[in-house]
Short mmCIF file of C-alpha atoms and ligand atoms in Angstrom, two decimals:
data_model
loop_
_atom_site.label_atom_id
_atom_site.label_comp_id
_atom_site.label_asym_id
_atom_site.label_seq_id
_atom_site.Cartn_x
_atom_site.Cartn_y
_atom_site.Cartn_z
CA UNK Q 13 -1.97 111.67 28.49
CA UNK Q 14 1.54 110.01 27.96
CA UNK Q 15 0.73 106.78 27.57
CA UNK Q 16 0.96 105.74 24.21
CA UNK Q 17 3.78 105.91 22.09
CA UNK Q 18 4.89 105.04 18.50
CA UNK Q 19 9.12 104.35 17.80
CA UNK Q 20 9.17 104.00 14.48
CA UNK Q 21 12.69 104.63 12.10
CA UNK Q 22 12.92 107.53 9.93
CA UNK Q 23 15.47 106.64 7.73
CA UNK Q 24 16.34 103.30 5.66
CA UNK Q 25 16.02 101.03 8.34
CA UNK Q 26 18.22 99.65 11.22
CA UNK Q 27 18.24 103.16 13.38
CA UNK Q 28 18.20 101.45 16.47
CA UNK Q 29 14.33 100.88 17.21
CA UNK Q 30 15.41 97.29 18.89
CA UNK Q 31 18.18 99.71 21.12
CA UNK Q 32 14.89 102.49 22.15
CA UNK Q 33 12.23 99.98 22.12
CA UNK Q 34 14.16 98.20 24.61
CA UNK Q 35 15.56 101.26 27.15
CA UNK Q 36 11.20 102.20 27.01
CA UNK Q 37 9.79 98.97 27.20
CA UNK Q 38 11.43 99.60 30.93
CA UNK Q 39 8.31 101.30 31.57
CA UNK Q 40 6.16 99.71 29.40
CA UNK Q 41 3.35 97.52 29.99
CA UNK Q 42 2.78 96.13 26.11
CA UNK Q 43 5.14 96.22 23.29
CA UNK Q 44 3.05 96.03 19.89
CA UNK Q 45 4.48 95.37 16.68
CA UNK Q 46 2.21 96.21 14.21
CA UNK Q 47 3.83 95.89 10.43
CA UNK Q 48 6.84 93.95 8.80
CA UNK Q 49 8.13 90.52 9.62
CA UNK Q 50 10.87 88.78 9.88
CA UNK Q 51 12.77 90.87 7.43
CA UNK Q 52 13.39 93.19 10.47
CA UNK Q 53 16.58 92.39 12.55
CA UNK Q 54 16.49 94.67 16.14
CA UNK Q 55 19.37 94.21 18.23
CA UNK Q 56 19.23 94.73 22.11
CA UNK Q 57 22.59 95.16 24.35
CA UNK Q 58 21.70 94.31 28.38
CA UNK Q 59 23.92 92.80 31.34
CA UNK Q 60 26.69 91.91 29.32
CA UNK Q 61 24.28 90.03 26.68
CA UNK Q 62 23.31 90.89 22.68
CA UNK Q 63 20.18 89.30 21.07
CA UNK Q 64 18.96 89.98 17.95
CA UNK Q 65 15.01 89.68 17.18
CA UNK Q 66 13.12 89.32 13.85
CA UNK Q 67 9.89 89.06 14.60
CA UNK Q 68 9.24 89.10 18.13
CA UNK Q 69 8.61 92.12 19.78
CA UNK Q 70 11.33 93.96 21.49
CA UNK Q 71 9.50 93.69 25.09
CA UNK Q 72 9.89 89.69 25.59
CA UNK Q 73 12.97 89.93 28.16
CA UNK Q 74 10.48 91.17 30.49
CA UNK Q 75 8.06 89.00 32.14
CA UNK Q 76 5.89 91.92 33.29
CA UNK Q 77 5.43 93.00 29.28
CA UNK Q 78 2.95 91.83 27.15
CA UNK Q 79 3.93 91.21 23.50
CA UNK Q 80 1.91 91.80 21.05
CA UNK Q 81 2.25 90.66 17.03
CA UNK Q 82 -0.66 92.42 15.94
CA UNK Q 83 -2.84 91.98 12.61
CA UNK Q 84 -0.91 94.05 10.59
CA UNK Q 85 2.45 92.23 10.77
CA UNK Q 86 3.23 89.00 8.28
CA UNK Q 87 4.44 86.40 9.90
CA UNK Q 88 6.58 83.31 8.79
CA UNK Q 89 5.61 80.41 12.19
CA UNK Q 90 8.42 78.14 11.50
CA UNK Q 91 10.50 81.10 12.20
CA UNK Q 92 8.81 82.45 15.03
CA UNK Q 93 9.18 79.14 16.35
CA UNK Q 94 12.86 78.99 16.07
CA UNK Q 95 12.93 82.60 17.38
CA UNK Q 96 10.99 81.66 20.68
CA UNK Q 97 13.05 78.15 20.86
CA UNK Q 98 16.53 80.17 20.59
CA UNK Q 99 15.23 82.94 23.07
CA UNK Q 100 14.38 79.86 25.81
CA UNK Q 101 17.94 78.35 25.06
CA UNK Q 102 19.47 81.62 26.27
CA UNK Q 103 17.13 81.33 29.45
CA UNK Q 104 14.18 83.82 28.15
CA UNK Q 105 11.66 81.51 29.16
CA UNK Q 106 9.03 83.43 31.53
CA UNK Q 107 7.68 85.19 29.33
CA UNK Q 108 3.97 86.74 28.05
CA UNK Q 109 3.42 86.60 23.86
CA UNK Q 110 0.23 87.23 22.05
CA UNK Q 111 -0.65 86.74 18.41
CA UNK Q 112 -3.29 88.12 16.40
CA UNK Q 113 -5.76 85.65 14.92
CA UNK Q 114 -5.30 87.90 12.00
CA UNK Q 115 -2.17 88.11 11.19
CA UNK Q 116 -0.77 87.25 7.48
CA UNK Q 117 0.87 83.92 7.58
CA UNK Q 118 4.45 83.91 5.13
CA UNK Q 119 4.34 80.65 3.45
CA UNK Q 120 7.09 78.35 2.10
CA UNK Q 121 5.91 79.83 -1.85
CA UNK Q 122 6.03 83.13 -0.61
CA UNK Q 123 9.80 82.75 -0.28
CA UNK Q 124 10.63 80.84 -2.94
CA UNK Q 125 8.37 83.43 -5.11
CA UNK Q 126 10.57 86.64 -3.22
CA UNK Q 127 13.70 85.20 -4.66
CA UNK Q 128 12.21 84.48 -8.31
CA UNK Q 129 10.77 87.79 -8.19
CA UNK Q 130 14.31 89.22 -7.80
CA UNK Q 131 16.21 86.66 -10.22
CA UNK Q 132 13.61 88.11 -13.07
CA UNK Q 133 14.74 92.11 -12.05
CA UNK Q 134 18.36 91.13 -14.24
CA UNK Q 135 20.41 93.93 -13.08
CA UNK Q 136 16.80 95.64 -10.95
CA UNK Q 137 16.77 93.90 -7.84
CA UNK Q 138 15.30 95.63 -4.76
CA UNK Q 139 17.81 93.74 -2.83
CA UNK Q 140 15.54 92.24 -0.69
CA UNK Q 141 15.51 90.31 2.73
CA UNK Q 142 14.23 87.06 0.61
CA UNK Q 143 11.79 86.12 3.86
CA UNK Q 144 8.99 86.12 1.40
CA UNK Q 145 7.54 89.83 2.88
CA UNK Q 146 6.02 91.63 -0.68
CA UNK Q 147 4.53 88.17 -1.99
CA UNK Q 148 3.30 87.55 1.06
CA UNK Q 149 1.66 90.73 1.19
CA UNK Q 150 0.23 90.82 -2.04
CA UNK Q 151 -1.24 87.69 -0.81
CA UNK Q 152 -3.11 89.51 1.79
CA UNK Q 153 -4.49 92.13 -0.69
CA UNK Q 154 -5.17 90.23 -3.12
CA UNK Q 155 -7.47 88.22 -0.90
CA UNK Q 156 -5.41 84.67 -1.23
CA UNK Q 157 -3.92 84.73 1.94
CA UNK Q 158 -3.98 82.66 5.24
CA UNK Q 159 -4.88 84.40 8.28
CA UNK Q 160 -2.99 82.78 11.62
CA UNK Q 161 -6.51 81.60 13.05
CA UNK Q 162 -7.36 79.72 10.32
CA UNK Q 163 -4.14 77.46 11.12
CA UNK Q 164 -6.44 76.45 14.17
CA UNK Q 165 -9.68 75.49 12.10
CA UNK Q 166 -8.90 72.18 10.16
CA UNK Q 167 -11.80 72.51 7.74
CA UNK Q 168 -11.28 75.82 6.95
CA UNK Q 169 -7.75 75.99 6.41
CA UNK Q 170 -7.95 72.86 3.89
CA UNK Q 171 -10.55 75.15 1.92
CA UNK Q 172 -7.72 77.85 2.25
CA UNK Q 173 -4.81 76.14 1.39
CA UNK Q 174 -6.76 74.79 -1.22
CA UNK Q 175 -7.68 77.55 -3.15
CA UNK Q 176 -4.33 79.39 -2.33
CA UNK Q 177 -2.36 76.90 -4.34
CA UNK Q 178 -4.48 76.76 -7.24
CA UNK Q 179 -2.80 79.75 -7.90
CA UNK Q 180 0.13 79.93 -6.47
CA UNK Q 181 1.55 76.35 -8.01
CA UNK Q 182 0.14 78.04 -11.12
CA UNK Q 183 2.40 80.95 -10.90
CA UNK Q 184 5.27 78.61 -9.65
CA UNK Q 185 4.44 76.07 -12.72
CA UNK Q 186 4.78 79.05 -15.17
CA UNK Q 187 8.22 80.41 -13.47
CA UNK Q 188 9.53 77.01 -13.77
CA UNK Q 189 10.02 76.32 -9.84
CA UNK Q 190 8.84 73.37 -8.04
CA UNK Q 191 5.04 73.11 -7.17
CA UNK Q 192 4.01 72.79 -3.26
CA UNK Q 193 2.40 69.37 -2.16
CA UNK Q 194 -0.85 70.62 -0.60
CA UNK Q 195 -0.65 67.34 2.16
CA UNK Q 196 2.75 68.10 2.84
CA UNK Q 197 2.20 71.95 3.62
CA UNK Q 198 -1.48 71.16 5.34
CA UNK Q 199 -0.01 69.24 8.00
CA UNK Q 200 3.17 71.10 8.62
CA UNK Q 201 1.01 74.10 9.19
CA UNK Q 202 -1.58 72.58 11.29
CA UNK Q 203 1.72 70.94 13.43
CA UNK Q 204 2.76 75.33 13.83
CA UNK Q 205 -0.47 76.41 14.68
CA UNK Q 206 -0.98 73.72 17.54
CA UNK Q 207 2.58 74.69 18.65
CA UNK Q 208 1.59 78.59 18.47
CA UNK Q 209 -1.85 78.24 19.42
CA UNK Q 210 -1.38 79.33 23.44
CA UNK Q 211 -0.28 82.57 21.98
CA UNK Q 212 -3.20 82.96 18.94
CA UNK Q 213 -5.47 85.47 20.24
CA UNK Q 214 -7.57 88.64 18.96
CA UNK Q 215 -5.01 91.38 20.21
CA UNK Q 216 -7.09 94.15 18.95
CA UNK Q 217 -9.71 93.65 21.99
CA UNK Q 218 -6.51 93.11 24.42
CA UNK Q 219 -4.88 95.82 23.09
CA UNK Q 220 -7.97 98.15 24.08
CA UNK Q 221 -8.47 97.26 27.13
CA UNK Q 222 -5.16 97.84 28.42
CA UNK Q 223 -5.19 101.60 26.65
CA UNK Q 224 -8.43 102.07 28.38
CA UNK Q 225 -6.89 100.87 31.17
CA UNK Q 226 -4.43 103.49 31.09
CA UNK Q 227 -1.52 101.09 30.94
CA UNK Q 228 1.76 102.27 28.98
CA UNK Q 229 1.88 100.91 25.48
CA UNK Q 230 4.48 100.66 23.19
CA UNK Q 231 4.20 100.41 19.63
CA UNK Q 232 7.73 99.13 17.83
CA UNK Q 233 8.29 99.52 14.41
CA UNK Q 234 10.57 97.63 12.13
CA UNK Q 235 11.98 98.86 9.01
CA UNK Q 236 11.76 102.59 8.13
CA UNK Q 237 9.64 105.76 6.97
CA UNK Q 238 11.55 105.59 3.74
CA UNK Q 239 10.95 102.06 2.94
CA UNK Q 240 7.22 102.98 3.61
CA UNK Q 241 4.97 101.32 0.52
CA UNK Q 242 3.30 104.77 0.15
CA UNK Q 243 5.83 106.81 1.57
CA UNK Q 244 9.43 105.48 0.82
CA UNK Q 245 11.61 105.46 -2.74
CA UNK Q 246 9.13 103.18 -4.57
CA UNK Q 247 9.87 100.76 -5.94
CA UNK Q 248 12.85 100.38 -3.53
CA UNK Q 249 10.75 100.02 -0.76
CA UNK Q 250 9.39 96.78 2.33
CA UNK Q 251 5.64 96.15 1.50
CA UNK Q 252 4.12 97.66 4.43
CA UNK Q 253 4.32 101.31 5.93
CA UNK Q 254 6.32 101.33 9.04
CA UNK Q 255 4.76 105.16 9.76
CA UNK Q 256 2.79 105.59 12.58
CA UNK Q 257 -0.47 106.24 10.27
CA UNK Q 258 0.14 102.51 10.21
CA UNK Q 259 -0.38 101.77 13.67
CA UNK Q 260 -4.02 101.87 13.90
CA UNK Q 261 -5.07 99.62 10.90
CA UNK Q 262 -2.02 97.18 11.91
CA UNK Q 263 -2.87 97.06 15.29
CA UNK Q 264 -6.95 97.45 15.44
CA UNK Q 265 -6.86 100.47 17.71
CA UNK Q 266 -8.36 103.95 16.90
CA UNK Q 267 -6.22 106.67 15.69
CA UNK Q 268 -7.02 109.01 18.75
CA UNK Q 269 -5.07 106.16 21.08
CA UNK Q 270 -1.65 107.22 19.29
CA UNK Q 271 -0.16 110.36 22.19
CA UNK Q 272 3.42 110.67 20.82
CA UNK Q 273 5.63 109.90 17.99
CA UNK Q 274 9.19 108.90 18.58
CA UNK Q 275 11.50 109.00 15.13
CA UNK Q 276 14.66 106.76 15.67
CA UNK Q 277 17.24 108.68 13.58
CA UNK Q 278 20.64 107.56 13.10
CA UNK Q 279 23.01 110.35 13.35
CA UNK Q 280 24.10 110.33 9.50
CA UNK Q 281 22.41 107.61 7.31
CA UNK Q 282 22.60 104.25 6.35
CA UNK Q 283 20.70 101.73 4.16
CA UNK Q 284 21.15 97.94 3.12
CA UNK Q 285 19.71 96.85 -0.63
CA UNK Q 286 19.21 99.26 -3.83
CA UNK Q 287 17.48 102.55 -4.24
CA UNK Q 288 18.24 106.06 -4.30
CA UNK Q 289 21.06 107.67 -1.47
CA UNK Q 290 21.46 110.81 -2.11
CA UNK Q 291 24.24 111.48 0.90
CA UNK Q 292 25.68 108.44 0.26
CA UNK Q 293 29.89 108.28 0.89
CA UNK Q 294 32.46 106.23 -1.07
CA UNK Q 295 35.21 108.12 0.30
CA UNK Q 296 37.35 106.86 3.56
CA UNK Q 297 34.78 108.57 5.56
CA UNK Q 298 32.86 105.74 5.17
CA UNK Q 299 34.72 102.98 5.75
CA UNK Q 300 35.20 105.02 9.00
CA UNK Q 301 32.02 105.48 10.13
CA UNK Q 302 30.97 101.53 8.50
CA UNK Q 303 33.71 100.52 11.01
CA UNK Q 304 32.74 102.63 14.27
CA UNK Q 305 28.93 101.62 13.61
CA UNK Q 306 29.36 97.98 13.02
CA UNK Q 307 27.53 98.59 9.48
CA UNK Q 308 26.73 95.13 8.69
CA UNK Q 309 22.78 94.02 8.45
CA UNK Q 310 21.78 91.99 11.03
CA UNK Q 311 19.31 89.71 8.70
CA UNK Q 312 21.57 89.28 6.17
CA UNK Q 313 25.14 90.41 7.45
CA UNK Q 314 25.31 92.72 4.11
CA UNK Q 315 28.23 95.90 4.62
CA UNK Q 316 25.35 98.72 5.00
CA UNK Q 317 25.86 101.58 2.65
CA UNK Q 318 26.86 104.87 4.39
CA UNK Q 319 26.21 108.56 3.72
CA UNK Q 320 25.76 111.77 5.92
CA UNK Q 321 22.61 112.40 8.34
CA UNK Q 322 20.12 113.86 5.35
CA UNK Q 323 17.59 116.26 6.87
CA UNK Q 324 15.75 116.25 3.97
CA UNK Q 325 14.96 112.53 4.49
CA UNK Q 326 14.13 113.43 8.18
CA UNK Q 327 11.66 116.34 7.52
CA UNK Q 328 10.32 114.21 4.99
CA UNK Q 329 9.53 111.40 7.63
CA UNK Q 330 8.64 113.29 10.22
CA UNK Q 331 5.81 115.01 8.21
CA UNK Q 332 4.35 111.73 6.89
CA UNK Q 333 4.78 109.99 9.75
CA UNK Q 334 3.79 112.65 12.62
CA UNK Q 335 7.21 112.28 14.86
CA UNK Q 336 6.62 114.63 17.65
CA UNK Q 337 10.16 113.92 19.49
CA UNK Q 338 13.43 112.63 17.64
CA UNK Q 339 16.22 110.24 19.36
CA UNK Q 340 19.45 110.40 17.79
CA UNK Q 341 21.32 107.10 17.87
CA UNK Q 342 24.99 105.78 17.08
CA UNK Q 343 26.08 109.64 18.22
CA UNK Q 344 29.10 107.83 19.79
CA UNK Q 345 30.28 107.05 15.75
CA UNK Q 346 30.87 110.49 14.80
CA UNK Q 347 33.25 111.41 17.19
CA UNK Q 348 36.91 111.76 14.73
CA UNK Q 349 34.88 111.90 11.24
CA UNK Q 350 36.73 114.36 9.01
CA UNK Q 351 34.96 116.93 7.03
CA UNK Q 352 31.68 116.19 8.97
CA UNK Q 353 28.15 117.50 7.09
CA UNK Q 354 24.79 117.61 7.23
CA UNK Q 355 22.80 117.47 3.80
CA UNK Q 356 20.17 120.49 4.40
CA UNK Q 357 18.16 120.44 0.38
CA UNK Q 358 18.93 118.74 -2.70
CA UNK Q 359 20.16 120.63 -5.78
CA UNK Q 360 17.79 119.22 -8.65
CA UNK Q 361 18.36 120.16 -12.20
CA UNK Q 362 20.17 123.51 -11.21
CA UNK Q 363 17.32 124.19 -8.29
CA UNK Q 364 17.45 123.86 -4.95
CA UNK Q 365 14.64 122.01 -3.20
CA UNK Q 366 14.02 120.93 0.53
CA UNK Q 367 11.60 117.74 -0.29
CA UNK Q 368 11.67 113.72 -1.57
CA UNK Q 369 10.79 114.26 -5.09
CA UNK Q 370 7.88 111.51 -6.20
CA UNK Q 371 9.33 110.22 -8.80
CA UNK Q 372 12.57 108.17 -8.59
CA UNK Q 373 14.58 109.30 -11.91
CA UNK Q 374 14.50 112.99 -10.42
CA UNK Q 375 15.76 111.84 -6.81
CA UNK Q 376 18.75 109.98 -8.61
CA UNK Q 377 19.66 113.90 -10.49
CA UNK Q 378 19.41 115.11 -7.03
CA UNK Q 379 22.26 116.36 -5.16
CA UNK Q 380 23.21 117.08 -1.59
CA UNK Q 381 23.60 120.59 -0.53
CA UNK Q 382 25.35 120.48 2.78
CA UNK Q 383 26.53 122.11 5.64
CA UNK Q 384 29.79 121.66 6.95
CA UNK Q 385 29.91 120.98 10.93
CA UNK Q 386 32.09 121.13 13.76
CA UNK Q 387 33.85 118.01 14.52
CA UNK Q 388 35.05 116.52 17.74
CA UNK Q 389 37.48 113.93 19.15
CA UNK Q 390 36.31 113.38 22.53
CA UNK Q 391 34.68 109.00 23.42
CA UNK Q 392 31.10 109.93 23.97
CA UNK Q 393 30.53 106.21 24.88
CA UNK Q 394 30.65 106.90 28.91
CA UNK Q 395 28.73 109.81 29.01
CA UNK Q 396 25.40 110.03 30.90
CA UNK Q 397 24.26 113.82 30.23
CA UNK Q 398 23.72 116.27 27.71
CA UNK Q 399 26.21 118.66 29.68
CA UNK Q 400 29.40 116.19 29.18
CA UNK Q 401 28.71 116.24 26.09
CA UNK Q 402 31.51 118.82 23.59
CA UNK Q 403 30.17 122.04 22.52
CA UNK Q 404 30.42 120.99 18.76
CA UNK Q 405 28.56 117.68 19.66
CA UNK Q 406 25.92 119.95 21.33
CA UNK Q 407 25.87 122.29 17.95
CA UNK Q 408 24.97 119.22 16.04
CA UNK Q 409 22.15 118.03 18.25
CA UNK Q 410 20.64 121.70 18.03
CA UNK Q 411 21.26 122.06 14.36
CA UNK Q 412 19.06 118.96 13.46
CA UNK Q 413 16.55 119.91 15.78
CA UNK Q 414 16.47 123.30 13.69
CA UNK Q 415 16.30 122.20 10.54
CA UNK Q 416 13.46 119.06 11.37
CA UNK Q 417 11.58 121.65 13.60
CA UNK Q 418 11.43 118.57 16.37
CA UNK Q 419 13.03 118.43 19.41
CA UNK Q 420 15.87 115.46 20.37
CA UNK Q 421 14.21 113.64 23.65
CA UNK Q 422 17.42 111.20 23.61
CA UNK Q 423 20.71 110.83 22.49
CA UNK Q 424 22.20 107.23 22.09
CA UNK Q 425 26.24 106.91 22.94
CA UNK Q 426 26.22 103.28 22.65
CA UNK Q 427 24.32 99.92 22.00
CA UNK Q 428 23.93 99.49 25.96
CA UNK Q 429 20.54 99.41 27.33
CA UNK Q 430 22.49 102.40 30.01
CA UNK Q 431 24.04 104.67 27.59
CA UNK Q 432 21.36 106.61 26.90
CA UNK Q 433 21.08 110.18 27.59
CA UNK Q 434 18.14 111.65 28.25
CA UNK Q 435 17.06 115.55 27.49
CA UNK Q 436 13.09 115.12 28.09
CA UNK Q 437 11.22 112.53 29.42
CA UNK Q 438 8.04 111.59 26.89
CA UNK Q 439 7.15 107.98 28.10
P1 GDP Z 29 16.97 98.39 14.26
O1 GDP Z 29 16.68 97.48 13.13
O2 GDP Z 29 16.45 99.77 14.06
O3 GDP Z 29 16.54 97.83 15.59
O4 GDP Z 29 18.56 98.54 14.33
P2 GDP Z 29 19.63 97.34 14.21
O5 GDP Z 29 19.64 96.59 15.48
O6 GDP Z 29 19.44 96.59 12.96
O7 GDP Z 29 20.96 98.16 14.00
C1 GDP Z 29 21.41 99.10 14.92
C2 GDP Z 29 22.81 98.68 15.41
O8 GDP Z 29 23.40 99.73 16.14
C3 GDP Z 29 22.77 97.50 16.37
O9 GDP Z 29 23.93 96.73 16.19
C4 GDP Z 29 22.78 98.16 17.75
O10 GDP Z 29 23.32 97.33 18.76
C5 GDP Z 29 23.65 99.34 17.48
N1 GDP Z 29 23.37 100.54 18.27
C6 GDP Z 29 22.17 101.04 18.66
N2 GDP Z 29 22.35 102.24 19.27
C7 GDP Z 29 23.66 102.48 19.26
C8 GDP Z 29 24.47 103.58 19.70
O11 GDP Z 29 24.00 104.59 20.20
N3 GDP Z 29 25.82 103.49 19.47
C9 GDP Z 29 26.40 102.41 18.89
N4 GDP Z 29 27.71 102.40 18.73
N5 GDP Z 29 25.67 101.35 18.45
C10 GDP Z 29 24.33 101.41 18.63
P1 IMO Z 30 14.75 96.83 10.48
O1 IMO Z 30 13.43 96.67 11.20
C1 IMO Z 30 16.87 97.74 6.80
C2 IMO Z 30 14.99 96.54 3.05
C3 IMO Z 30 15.68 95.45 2.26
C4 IMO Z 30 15.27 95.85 0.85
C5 IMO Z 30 13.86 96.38 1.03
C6 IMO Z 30 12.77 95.37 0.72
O2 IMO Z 30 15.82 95.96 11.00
O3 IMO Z 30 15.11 98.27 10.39
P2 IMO Z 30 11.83 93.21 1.98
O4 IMO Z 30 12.53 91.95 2.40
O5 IMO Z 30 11.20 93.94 3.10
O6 IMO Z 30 10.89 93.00 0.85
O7 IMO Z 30 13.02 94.14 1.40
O8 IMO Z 30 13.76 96.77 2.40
N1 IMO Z 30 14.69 96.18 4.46
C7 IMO Z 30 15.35 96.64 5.50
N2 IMO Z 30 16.45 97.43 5.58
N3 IMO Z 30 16.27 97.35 7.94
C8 IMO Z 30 15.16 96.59 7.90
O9 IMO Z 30 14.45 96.26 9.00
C9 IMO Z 30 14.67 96.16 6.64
N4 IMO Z 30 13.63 95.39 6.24
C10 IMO Z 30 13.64 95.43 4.90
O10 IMO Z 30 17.07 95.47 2.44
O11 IMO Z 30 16.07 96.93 0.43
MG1 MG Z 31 17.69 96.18 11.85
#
């Protein structure tokens, strides 16, 4: 059975999930996301046209897809809302969106806490998205939170609110930031949860029927295996795990639903906010390859930081996270980079080692051993198969399947929906 499968990104972030989801969903009956929020930013390329999503699911240009924000995702519903209304001013109107009943709802102090959470870090900031993900999060595990069905229950989402911001106003009050009006934020809310109630539904009985059903389901992740809470370089890390171990708590499904694992891998590295890098570049190769790739975050328009592919990171992530098949995006870049390498171990303390070291003082010591690779001129961009391709491109495609032990299903020459290149068909 092919039916199910997880794309999730096995680097820092910003891979090109939104790219793959996309080119799947073609034959897709349900895109899931199922952890993150609006700190993701997935851009799809179609006919001519760019979006870029946050929240909403990378299926919702097709009317025939269901799309699926399922429990384990934190959502922010004023900006879902202006996600949905700018999506219907650009003519994506006929479309099919569901919402779990349990997803964790960002609130207006769960930004304004994100930011003084970072302002208190002096010179230690994460460098995070500010959307309000890891308070809102902590919210949900430390039992405070709002659920998105109990925006539709009057009663009980006074009793909610009301007990939320006896603490929160409390930890606002002691931070010296302004205190929430609980009128003010009751009625707003209630006002997004009648607009977003057509969607609010339990998607984790929808989302088993359809797999019993046999229908084709994708599940999208946002962020990446190394910015996994459990997984990632902690501290410097999202507040959810975007592995595919996540996919049955965040979306209510079993574990035995999951078929195939899909790791979207850039083909060298890149990663927006602080934290380790151990490949990263300062030299002109990067401005290079920041240039070719566009290397500017979609959320926050922040120059990405730029290193070689690190096959450390990748066998790392594709352990953890169970990635069966890899697809190698932005090859197109690389084409003209001088002195090309892949990073195959880390020299630590005078040792060589081929894993992520736990602790984050030993990763900073750590250094790149790499391997230095044919180069080649040629425009990939136009290419539609793996034979067009140049020998030494062909070498590199081989060489990281070696050294992840995982075989490249697709190679992406472009942000179009059509330049992919397939080498096996998994979905
Ligand atoms: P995501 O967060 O993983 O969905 O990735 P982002 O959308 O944040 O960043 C990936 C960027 O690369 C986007 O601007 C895509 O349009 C672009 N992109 C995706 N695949 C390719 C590719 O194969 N080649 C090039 N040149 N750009 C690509
Ligand atoms: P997509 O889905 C890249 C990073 C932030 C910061 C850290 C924590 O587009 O790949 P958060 O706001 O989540 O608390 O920030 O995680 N980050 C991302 N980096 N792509 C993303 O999403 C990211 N989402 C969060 O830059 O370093
Ligand atoms: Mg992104």
């Amino acid at each position: 059975m092919n039916n199910t499968l997880v794309v999730c990104g096995i680097q820092w972030g910003d891979e090109g999930k939104g790219k793959m989801t996309d080119y799947l969903a073609q034959a897709a009956d349900v895109v899931v996301r199922y952890q993150g929020g609006n700190n993701a930013g997935h851009t799809i390329t179609f006919g001519g046209n760019k979006y870029a999503l946050q929240s909403i699911p990378s299926g919702i240009f097709n009317p025939h897809i269901k799309n699926v924000m399922a429990n384990g995702m934190v959502v922010n519903p004023k900006a879902a809302i202006g996600e949905l209304d700018k999506l219907r001013e650009r003519g994506i109107r006929d479309f099919q969106l569901y919402i779990s009943d349990r997803v964790a709802v960002i609130m207006p102090y769960h930004l304004a806490l994100d930011g003084a959470y970072e302002a208190l870090k002096g010179g230690k900031q994460i460098g995070t998205t500010k959307k309000g993900i890891g308070p809102a999060y902590s919210d949900k595990y430390s039992r405070v939170g709002i659920r998105m069905g109990d925006l539709l229950d009057k009663e009980y989402f006074a009793e909610r609110l009301r007990d939320a911001l006896l603490q929160k106003n409390m930890e606002l009050k002691m931070l010296g930031l302004e205190q929430f009006d609980f009128d003010t934020l009751y009625n707003e809310y209630l006002g997004y949860g009648e607009t977003l109630r057509p969607y609010i539904t339990d998607t984790s009985i929808l989302l088993n029927h359809e797999i019993e059903a046999g229908h084709k389901v994708l599940f999208e992740g946002a962020q990446g295996v190394m910015l996994c809470i459990d997984n990632g370089t902690y501290p410097f890390v999202t507040s959810s795990s975007p592995t595919a171990a996540s996919v049955p708590l965040g979306a209510g499904i079993a574990p035995r639903f999951i078929d195939n694992v899909l790791g979207i891998c850039k083909s060298y590295t890149t990663r927006v906010g602080a934290g380790p890098f151990p490949t990263e570049l300062f030299t002109e190769q990067a401005d290079y390859i920041r240039d070719r790739g566009h290397e500017y975050g979609t959320v926050t328009g922040r120059p990405r930081r730029v290193g070689f592919l690190d096959c450390v990171v990748l066998r790392h992530a594709c352990r953890v996270s169970g990635v069966n098949y890899l697809s190698l995006m932005l090859f197109d870049v690389l084409s003209g980079v001088k002195d090309l390498r892949i990073c195959v171990g880390y020299k630590l303390d005078g040792k060589v080692i081929d894993y992520i070291p736990s602790c984050l003082s030993a990763l900073e010591r750590c250094e790149p051993v790499y391997e230095v690779m044919e180069t080649w001129e040629e425009d990939l961009t136009g290419m539609k198969t793996y034979e067009e391709l140049p020998e030494a491109a062909k070498k590199y495609i081989r060489r990281v399947e070696e050294l992840t032990h995982t075989e490249v299903a697709f190679v992406s020459v472009g942000p179009d929906r059509t330049q992919t290149i397939i080498r096996k068909e998994i979905f």
